[in-house]
Tab-separated table of C-alpha atoms in Angstrom:
chain	number	residue	atom	x	y	z
A	1	UNK	CA	-161.277	-26.344	174.680
A	2	UNK	CA	-164.136	-26.971	176.413
A	3	UNK	CA	-165.523	-29.845	179.002
A	4	UNK	CA	-168.508	-30.754	180.045
A	5	UNK	CA	-169.040	-32.205	183.321
A	6	UNK	CA	-171.850	-35.170	183.191
A	7	UNK	CA	-173.219	-36.425	186.817
A	8	UNK	CA	-171.720	-40.803	186.563
A	9	UNK	CA	-174.701	-42.895	188.960
A	10	UNK	CA	-171.370	-44.026	190.694
A	11	UNK	CA	-168.763	-41.883	192.114
A	12	UNK	CA	-166.209	-41.816	189.424
A	13	UNK	CA	-166.452	-38.536	187.482
A	14	UNK	CA	-166.830	-38.259	183.706
A	15	UNK	CA	-164.640	-35.455	181.841
A	16	UNK	CA	-164.949	-35.209	178.809
A	17	UNK	CA	-163.374	-32.680	176.149
A	18	UNK	CA	-164.105	-31.381	172.740
A	19	UNK	CA	-161.701	-29.473	170.827
A	20	UNK	CA	-162.789	-27.024	168.052
A	21	UNK	CA	-161.912	-25.200	165.648
A	22	UNK	CA	-157.739	-26.427	165.222
A	23	UNK	CA	-155.235	-24.847	163.565
A	24	UNK	CA	-154.922	-26.568	161.181
A	25	UNK	CA	-156.480	-28.984	158.696
A	26	UNK	CA	-154.019	-32.357	156.863
A	27	UNK	CA	-153.886	-33.713	153.537
A	28	UNK	CA	-153.774	-36.999	151.498
A	29	UNK	CA	-152.767	-36.191	148.302
A	30	UNK	CA	-152.224	-38.498	145.480
A	31	UNK	CA	-150.555	-37.780	142.766
A	32	UNK	CA	-152.567	-39.310	139.344
A	33	UNK	CA	-150.502	-39.643	136.050
A	34	UNK	CA	-153.018	-39.918	132.444
A	35	UNK	CA	-153.154	-43.602	132.013
A	36	UNK	CA	-151.097	-43.668	128.955
A	37	UNK	CA	-148.300	-42.671	130.896
A	38	UNK	CA	-145.174	-44.055	130.779
A	39	UNK	CA	-144.113	-46.789	133.156
A	40	UNK	CA	-141.015	-45.171	134.020
A	41	UNK	CA	-142.747	-42.073	134.548
A	42	UNK	CA	-145.247	-43.563	137.212
A	43	UNK	CA	-142.502	-44.932	139.082
A	44	UNK	CA	-140.222	-42.182	139.736
A	45	UNK	CA	-139.909	-41.263	142.059
A	46	UNK	CA	-141.608	-37.443	144.219
A	47	UNK	CA	-139.235	-35.367	145.092
A	48	UNK	CA	-140.173	-32.372	146.841
A	49	UNK	CA	-140.038	-29.506	144.197
A	50	UNK	CA	-141.756	-31.165	141.907
A	51	UNK	CA	-145.321	-31.382	144.505
A	52	UNK	CA	-144.415	-28.030	144.985
A	53	UNK	CA	-144.204	-26.869	142.053
A	54	UNK	CA	-147.606	-29.047	141.614
A	55	UNK	CA	-149.702	-27.073	144.089
A	56	UNK	CA	-148.888	-23.764	143.531
A	57	UNK	CA	-149.924	-24.361	139.936
A	58	UNK	CA	-152.925	-25.991	141.298
A	59	UNK	CA	-154.355	-23.372	143.990
A	60	UNK	CA	-152.536	-20.048	141.746
A	61	UNK	CA	-154.637	-21.038	138.443
A	62	UNK	CA	-158.472	-20.808	140.719
A	63	UNK	CA	-157.337	-17.695	143.327
A	64	UNK	CA	-154.993	-16.053	141.475
A	65	UNK	CA	-151.845	-14.504	143.871
A	66	UNK	CA	-154.108	-15.334	147.199
A	67	UNK	CA	-154.244	-18.954	145.830
A	68	UNK	CA	-150.824	-19.103	146.128
A	69	UNK	CA	-149.804	-17.007	149.183
A	70	UNK	CA	-151.473	-20.487	151.139
A	71	UNK	CA	-149.272	-22.021	153.241
A	72	UNK	CA	-149.023	-24.921	152.748
A	73	UNK	CA	-146.588	-27.703	154.006
A	74	UNK	CA	-145.150	-30.697	152.827
A	75	UNK	CA	-144.509	-33.479	155.846
A	76	UNK	CA	-144.191	-36.031	153.682
A	77	UNK	CA	-143.204	-37.659	150.358
A	78	UNK	CA	-144.213	-41.206	148.966
A	79	UNK	CA	-141.515	-42.587	146.988
A	80	UNK	CA	-138.720	-40.874	147.668
A	81	UNK	CA	-136.946	-43.354	145.734
A	82	UNK	CA	-137.132	-44.400	142.428
A	83	UNK	CA	-139.600	-47.159	142.233
A	84	UNK	CA	-138.707	-51.019	140.172
A	85	UNK	CA	-142.958	-50.940	139.209
A	86	UNK	CA	-145.266	-47.752	139.376
A	87	UNK	CA	-146.653	-47.191	142.786
A	88	UNK	CA	-148.608	-44.344	144.521
A	89	UNK	CA	-147.110	-40.865	144.213
A	90	UNK	CA	-149.022	-39.794	148.195
A	91	UNK	CA	-147.578	-36.940	149.585
A	92	UNK	CA	-149.583	-35.462	153.112
A	93	UNK	CA	-149.343	-31.580	153.855
A	94	UNK	CA	-150.674	-29.387	156.789
A	95	UNK	CA	-152.633	-26.341	155.743
A	96	UNK	CA	-154.939	-23.643	157.849
A	97	UNK	CA	-157.330	-25.406	158.862
A	98	UNK	CA	-159.129	-21.183	157.253
A	99	UNK	CA	-158.333	-22.248	153.988
A	100	UNK	CA	-158.615	-25.606	153.785
A	101	UNK	CA	-161.576	-25.798	151.750
A	102	UNK	CA	-159.786	-23.464	148.869
A	103	UNK	CA	-157.377	-26.229	149.253
A	104	UNK	CA	-159.690	-29.008	148.718
A	105	UNK	CA	-160.983	-27.181	146.276
A	106	UNK	CA	-158.151	-25.760	143.833
A	107	UNK	CA	-156.465	-28.294	143.734
A	108	UNK	CA	-159.379	-31.226	143.206
A	109	UNK	CA	-160.376	-28.971	139.792
A	110	UNK	CA	-157.136	-28.722	137.658
A	111	UNK	CA	-155.064	-31.238	135.416
A	112	UNK	CA	-151.147	-29.645	134.789
A	113	UNK	CA	-147.830	-30.693	133.708
A	114	UNK	CA	-148.607	-31.383	129.631
A	115	UNK	CA	-147.949	-27.545	129.054
A	116	UNK	CA	-144.208	-28.171	130.542
A	117	UNK	CA	-141.495	-28.145	127.855
A	118	UNK	CA	-140.345	-31.431	129.337
A	119	UNK	CA	-143.326	-33.246	129.667
A	120	UNK	CA	-144.388	-36.530	130.312
A	121	UNK	CA	-147.939	-36.458	130.705
A	122	UNK	CA	-151.128	-34.715	132.074
A	123	UNK	CA	-151.143	-35.241	136.229
A	124	UNK	CA	-153.601	-33.856	138.628
A	125	UNK	CA	-154.658	-34.683	142.471
A	126	UNK	CA	-156.789	-37.042	143.791
A	127	UNK	CA	-157.455	-36.002	147.612
A	128	UNK	CA	-157.666	-39.433	149.670
A	129	UNK	CA	-157.991	-37.726	152.882
A	130	UNK	CA	-158.701	-34.823	155.132
A	131	UNK	CA	-158.858	-34.477	158.336
A	132	UNK	CA	-158.480	-31.225	161.114
A	133	UNK	CA	-157.494	-34.344	163.532
A	134	UNK	CA	-153.562	-36.182	161.537
A	135	UNK	CA	-154.053	-39.085	164.195
A	136	UNK	CA	-157.379	-39.613	163.742
A	137	UNK	CA	-156.641	-39.335	159.086
A	138	UNK	CA	-153.213	-41.670	159.595
A	139	UNK	CA	-155.512	-44.208	161.745
A	140	UNK	CA	-156.577	-46.338	159.308
A	141	UNK	CA	-154.655	-47.301	156.099
A	142	UNK	CA	-151.213	-44.877	156.485
A	143	UNK	CA	-149.522	-45.418	159.276
A	144	UNK	CA	-146.632	-46.213	157.496
A	145	UNK	CA	-146.449	-41.800	157.657
A	146	UNK	CA	-142.742	-40.663	159.997
A	147	UNK	CA	-142.441	-44.891	160.059
A	148	UNK	CA	-140.106	-45.227	157.311
B	1	UNK	CA	-189.220	-10.753	138.187
B	2	UNK	CA	-185.795	-10.838	140.059
B	3	UNK	CA	-184.266	-7.821	138.996
B	4	UNK	CA	-180.111	-8.230	138.506
B	5	UNK	CA	-177.939	-5.676	140.879
B	6	UNK	CA	-174.878	-3.767	139.562
B	7	UNK	CA	-172.790	-1.353	142.155
B	8	UNK	CA	-170.468	1.516	139.293
B	9	UNK	CA	-167.150	2.973	140.321
B	10	UNK	CA	-166.409	6.208	139.807
B	11	UNK	CA	-162.609	6.150	139.055
B	12	UNK	CA	-160.446	8.777	139.259
B	13	UNK	CA	-156.673	8.223	137.330
B	14	UNK	CA	-154.349	10.301	138.893
B	15	UNK	CA	-151.389	10.924	138.422
B	16	UNK	CA	-148.781	11.683	140.978
B	17	UNK	CA	-145.005	11.188	139.613
B	18	UNK	CA	-143.808	14.593	137.422
B	19	UNK	CA	-143.002	11.854	134.906
B	20	UNK	CA	-145.802	10.501	134.607
B	21	UNK	CA	-147.202	13.810	132.597
B	22	UNK	CA	-145.630	14.918	128.861
B	23	UNK	CA	-144.017	18.332	129.564
B	24	UNK	CA	-146.161	21.588	129.215
B	25	UNK	CA	-144.103	24.746	129.909
B	26	UNK	CA	-145.201	27.291	127.468
B	27	UNK	CA	-148.476	26.775	129.376
B	28	UNK	CA	-147.268	26.465	132.117
B	29	UNK	CA	-145.235	29.856	132.640
B	30	UNK	CA	-148.093	31.636	134.417
B	31	UNK	CA	-149.346	28.728	137.024
B	32	UNK	CA	-148.322	28.531	140.423
B	33	UNK	CA	-146.521	25.270	142.630
B	34	UNK	CA	-149.518	24.724	143.406
B	35	UNK	CA	-151.287	24.708	140.335
B	36	UNK	CA	-148.963	23.046	138.471
B	37	UNK	CA	-149.150	19.904	141.018
B	38	UNK	CA	-152.848	20.076	141.775
B	39	UNK	CA	-153.081	20.568	137.596
B	40	UNK	CA	-150.139	16.981	137.019
B	41	UNK	CA	-151.259	14.957	139.930
B	42	UNK	CA	-155.916	15.727	136.807
B	43	UNK	CA	-153.647	15.105	133.159
B	44	UNK	CA	-155.327	13.552	130.946
B	45	UNK	CA	-155.193	10.208	130.198
B	46	UNK	CA	-154.243	8.986	126.751
B	47	UNK	CA	-157.061	8.210	123.787
B	48	UNK	CA	-155.471	5.092	123.850
B	49	UNK	CA	-157.677	3.584	126.912
B	50	UNK	CA	-160.495	2.397	125.108
B	51	UNK	CA	-163.135	1.428	127.256
B	52	UNK	CA	-162.961	-2.153	126.354
B	53	UNK	CA	-159.511	-2.248	126.772
B	54	UNK	CA	-160.285	-0.687	129.912
B	55	UNK	CA	-161.925	-3.269	131.655
B	56	UNK	CA	-159.820	-5.965	130.198
B	57	UNK	CA	-157.357	-4.618	132.539
B	58	UNK	CA	-159.275	-4.861	134.605
B	59	UNK	CA	-160.684	-8.308	134.291
B	60	UNK	CA	-156.478	-9.392	133.667
B	61	UNK	CA	-155.835	-8.114	137.151
B	62	UNK	CA	-159.110	-9.679	138.593
B	63	UNK	CA	-157.685	-12.979	137.163
B	64	UNK	CA	-154.465	-12.399	137.863
B	65	UNK	CA	-155.831	-11.682	141.633
B	66	UNK	CA	-158.241	-13.446	142.664
B	67	UNK	CA	-157.764	-16.784	139.799
B	68	UNK	CA	-160.563	-18.431	137.864
B	69	UNK	CA	-163.128	-18.186	140.615
B	70	UNK	CA	-162.591	-13.968	141.168
B	71	UNK	CA	-163.202	-13.950	136.715
B	72	UNK	CA	-166.134	-16.145	137.700
B	73	UNK	CA	-167.390	-13.791	139.814
B	74	UNK	CA	-167.236	-11.424	137.811
B	75	UNK	CA	-169.273	-13.466	135.530
B	76	UNK	CA	-167.539	-15.129	133.325
B	77	UNK	CA	-164.613	-14.771	130.689
B	78	UNK	CA	-167.526	-13.643	127.799
B	79	UNK	CA	-170.443	-12.275	129.715
B	80	UNK	CA	-169.092	-9.253	130.801
B	81	UNK	CA	-169.892	-8.562	134.539
B	82	UNK	CA	-167.388	-5.316	134.743
B	83	UNK	CA	-168.136	-3.265	131.833
B	84	UNK	CA	-167.005	0.931	131.590
B	85	UNK	CA	-169.967	2.826	130.874
B	86	UNK	CA	-167.906	6.036	131.469
B	87	UNK	CA	-164.893	7.658	130.950
B	88	UNK	CA	-163.950	9.971	129.516
B	89	UNK	CA	-159.827	10.838	128.663
B	90	UNK	CA	-159.444	14.274	129.845
B	91	UNK	CA	-160.570	14.165	132.894
B	92	UNK	CA	-159.450	10.982	133.220
B	93	UNK	CA	-162.743	10.173	135.426
B	94	UNK	CA	-164.613	6.542	134.912
B	95	UNK	CA	-168.004	4.758	135.598
B	96	UNK	CA	-167.421	0.786	135.550
B	97	UNK	CA	-170.844	-1.440	136.219
B	98	UNK	CA	-169.709	-4.844	138.169
B	99	UNK	CA	-172.026	-7.466	139.889
B	100	UNK	CA	-172.328	-6.154	142.682
B	101	UNK	CA	-171.169	-9.233	144.780
B	102	UNK	CA	-168.363	-8.904	143.977
B	103	UNK	CA	-167.354	-4.889	143.297
B	104	UNK	CA	-164.751	-5.594	146.428
B	105	UNK	CA	-162.547	-7.159	143.703
B	106	UNK	CA	-162.955	-4.658	140.682
B	107	UNK	CA	-162.070	-2.014	143.806
B	108	UNK	CA	-159.331	-4.702	144.626
B	109	UNK	CA	-157.365	-5.236	141.068
B	110	UNK	CA	-158.112	-1.019	140.486
B	111	UNK	CA	-155.882	-0.838	143.834
B	112	UNK	CA	-153.230	-2.575	142.871
B	113	UNK	CA	-152.966	-1.590	138.289
B	114	UNK	CA	-151.138	1.112	138.192
B	115	UNK	CA	-150.537	1.726	134.041
B	116	UNK	CA	-151.419	3.330	131.329
B	117	UNK	CA	-150.445	3.769	127.843
B	118	UNK	CA	-148.607	6.514	127.032
B	119	UNK	CA	-149.760	9.825	126.101
B	120	UNK	CA	-147.598	9.848	123.382
B	121	UNK	CA	-147.141	6.780	121.438
B	122	UNK	CA	-151.136	6.445	122.055
B	123	UNK	CA	-151.870	7.537	118.415
B	124	UNK	CA	-153.605	5.608	116.672
B	125	UNK	CA	-151.166	2.840	115.283
B	126	UNK	CA	-151.223	1.234	118.060
B	127	UNK	CA	-154.479	0.795	118.761
B	128	UNK	CA	-154.664	-1.318	116.085
B	129	UNK	CA	-151.640	-3.466	115.381
B	130	UNK	CA	-152.136	-4.697	119.249
B	131	UNK	CA	-152.898	-3.163	122.387
B	132	UNK	CA	-151.020	0.023	123.517
B	133	UNK	CA	-147.749	-0.668	125.799
B	134	UNK	CA	-148.906	0.101	129.412
B	135	UNK	CA	-145.754	2.076	130.334
B	136	UNK	CA	-147.322	4.649	132.454
B	137	UNK	CA	-147.568	4.932	135.802
B	138	UNK	CA	-150.232	6.258	137.745
B	139	UNK	CA	-153.048	5.198	140.692
B	140	UNK	CA	-156.498	4.821	140.447
B	141	UNK	CA	-158.876	6.237	142.819
B	142	UNK	CA	-161.874	4.881	143.935
B	143	UNK	CA	-164.385	7.724	144.867
B	144	UNK	CA	-167.922	6.803	145.081
B	145	UNK	CA	-169.513	3.161	144.963
B	146	UNK	CA	-173.162	4.227	144.260
B	147	UNK	CA	-176.625	2.061	143.141
B	148	UNK	CA	-177.638	4.523	140.276
B	149	UNK	CA	-175.372	5.867	137.463
B	150	UNK	CA	-177.603	8.700	138.034
B	151	UNK	CA	-176.100	8.823	142.106
B	152	UNK	CA	-172.026	8.888	140.580
B	153	UNK	CA	-172.630	11.191	137.336
B	154	UNK	CA	-174.131	13.325	139.976
B	155	UNK	CA	-171.207	12.831	142.048
B	156	UNK	CA	-168.324	12.960	139.292
B	157	UNK	CA	-169.955	16.877	138.393
B	158	UNK	CA	-170.217	17.839	142.399
B	159	UNK	CA	-166.220	16.650	141.684
B	160	UNK	CA	-164.816	17.886	138.495
B	161	UNK	CA	-166.800	21.611	140.250
B	162	UNK	CA	-165.373	21.544	142.929
B	163	UNK	CA	-161.720	21.530	141.335
B	164	UNK	CA	-162.784	23.686	138.305
B	165	UNK	CA	-163.950	26.545	142.105
B	166	UNK	CA	-160.297	25.301	143.796
B	167	UNK	CA	-158.147	25.791	141.083
B	168	UNK	CA	-159.710	29.119	140.191
B	169	UNK	CA	-159.911	29.944	144.411
B	170	UNK	CA	-155.665	29.462	143.297
B	171	UNK	CA	-155.110	31.756	141.314
B	172	UNK	CA	-157.086	34.855	142.697
B	173	UNK	CA	-154.523	34.085	146.309
B	174	UNK	CA	-152.007	33.272	144.266
B	175	UNK	CA	-149.754	35.912	146.071
B	176	UNK	CA	-150.332	35.112	148.899
B	177	UNK	CA	-148.065	31.843	149.278
B	178	UNK	CA	-149.224	30.656	153.101
B	179	UNK	CA	-152.925	30.464	152.045
B	180	UNK	CA	-152.177	27.968	149.170
B	181	UNK	CA	-150.180	25.545	151.663
B	182	UNK	CA	-153.780	24.443	153.123
B	183	UNK	CA	-155.756	24.905	149.847
B	184	UNK	CA	-154.297	22.299	148.135
B	185	UNK	CA	-154.528	20.063	151.116
B	186	UNK	CA	-157.874	19.850	150.255
B	187	UNK	CA	-159.701	22.960	152.005
B	188	UNK	CA	-160.069	24.324	148.754
B	189	UNK	CA	-163.160	24.064	147.566
B	190	UNK	CA	-164.667	23.466	150.978
B	191	UNK	CA	-163.586	27.294	151.725
B	192	UNK	CA	-164.932	28.953	148.903
B	193	UNK	CA	-168.302	28.044	148.992
B	194	UNK	CA	-168.926	28.783	151.907
B	195	UNK	CA	-167.151	32.104	150.999
B	196	UNK	CA	-170.179	32.523	149.029
B	197	UNK	CA	-172.861	32.355	151.247
B	198	UNK	CA	-171.407	34.634	153.004
B	199	UNK	CA	-171.798	36.658	150.340
B	200	UNK	CA	-175.042	35.975	150.110
B	201	UNK	CA	-175.446	36.697	154.320
B	202	UNK	CA	-173.673	40.248	154.014
B	203	UNK	CA	-175.866	40.859	150.864
B	204	UNK	CA	-179.358	40.623	152.814
B	205	UNK	CA	-178.460	42.240	155.478
B	206	UNK	CA	-177.207	45.753	153.637
B	207	UNK	CA	-180.844	44.932	151.840
B	208	UNK	CA	-182.534	44.993	154.789
């Protein structure tokens, strides 16, 4: 945190703060299915274990053990319950700022899920938003965060 | 013209675990304990460890630790960024060439590698049908990182010579059990060289 004072013509002082090097980077990811995936699969709920498996798989493929060791906090997952019709599957994650670039690269270049026995078609991650401050990130379309 | 820069890693394969070496009791009867352990650590490697197998082991290990990114840093899957330039199974020494930008990845992979093919089962049959099982515990030690293969070669020769001198010196002072411990800790080669120098000086002074 640094502060710089500026001389104002009036008596009041203007203080401006700049926050540099925040600890975390926040990412909003969307799990996208192949176009020909059945609607039943696309409207199913996204559970945290599946999300974690997909994330670790992406990181392991791109960066090996070093990638798999990047700590990822899953903040929120939607939808938590099966939906009536296909909906967007969104997760919000938090990673250390230094690892953010690696996570974005690994996650966005990954296609997986097709090699499992009970496969439901290929899936991929789409990076919807990335930012160092969660408040700024959710300001636009993420106001449902922590509210439902 | 831009030259593609490389690094040459001089690597020693050590066998610190007693079970890793085949039983050679008949030849080692007359040796002292220190000599036996010294020879055991620098035991020969199986012939099943070919240069191509070693290169593939390194690539697999890099892929395991660093993933696709690491393989890309080495120069891709087929490009063969890592190549084993020299592999002597008798002295368990190898010289590995890798891109200069990623020699640390190779070094890391070597650090994590701890298995080589067993010396008994490393026959021709294992090489044809598939790769011999990597069951013999070992340690890969990087002795020198060098920009030219010549320097790595010189270092290998120097180390080998020092190893011989050290074993010879152990042979001579084998009765003095106290000295052997000190020699085993690594001063052997240097001590022997210093002794030679002293001899020369004495001869010169005697001539005068």
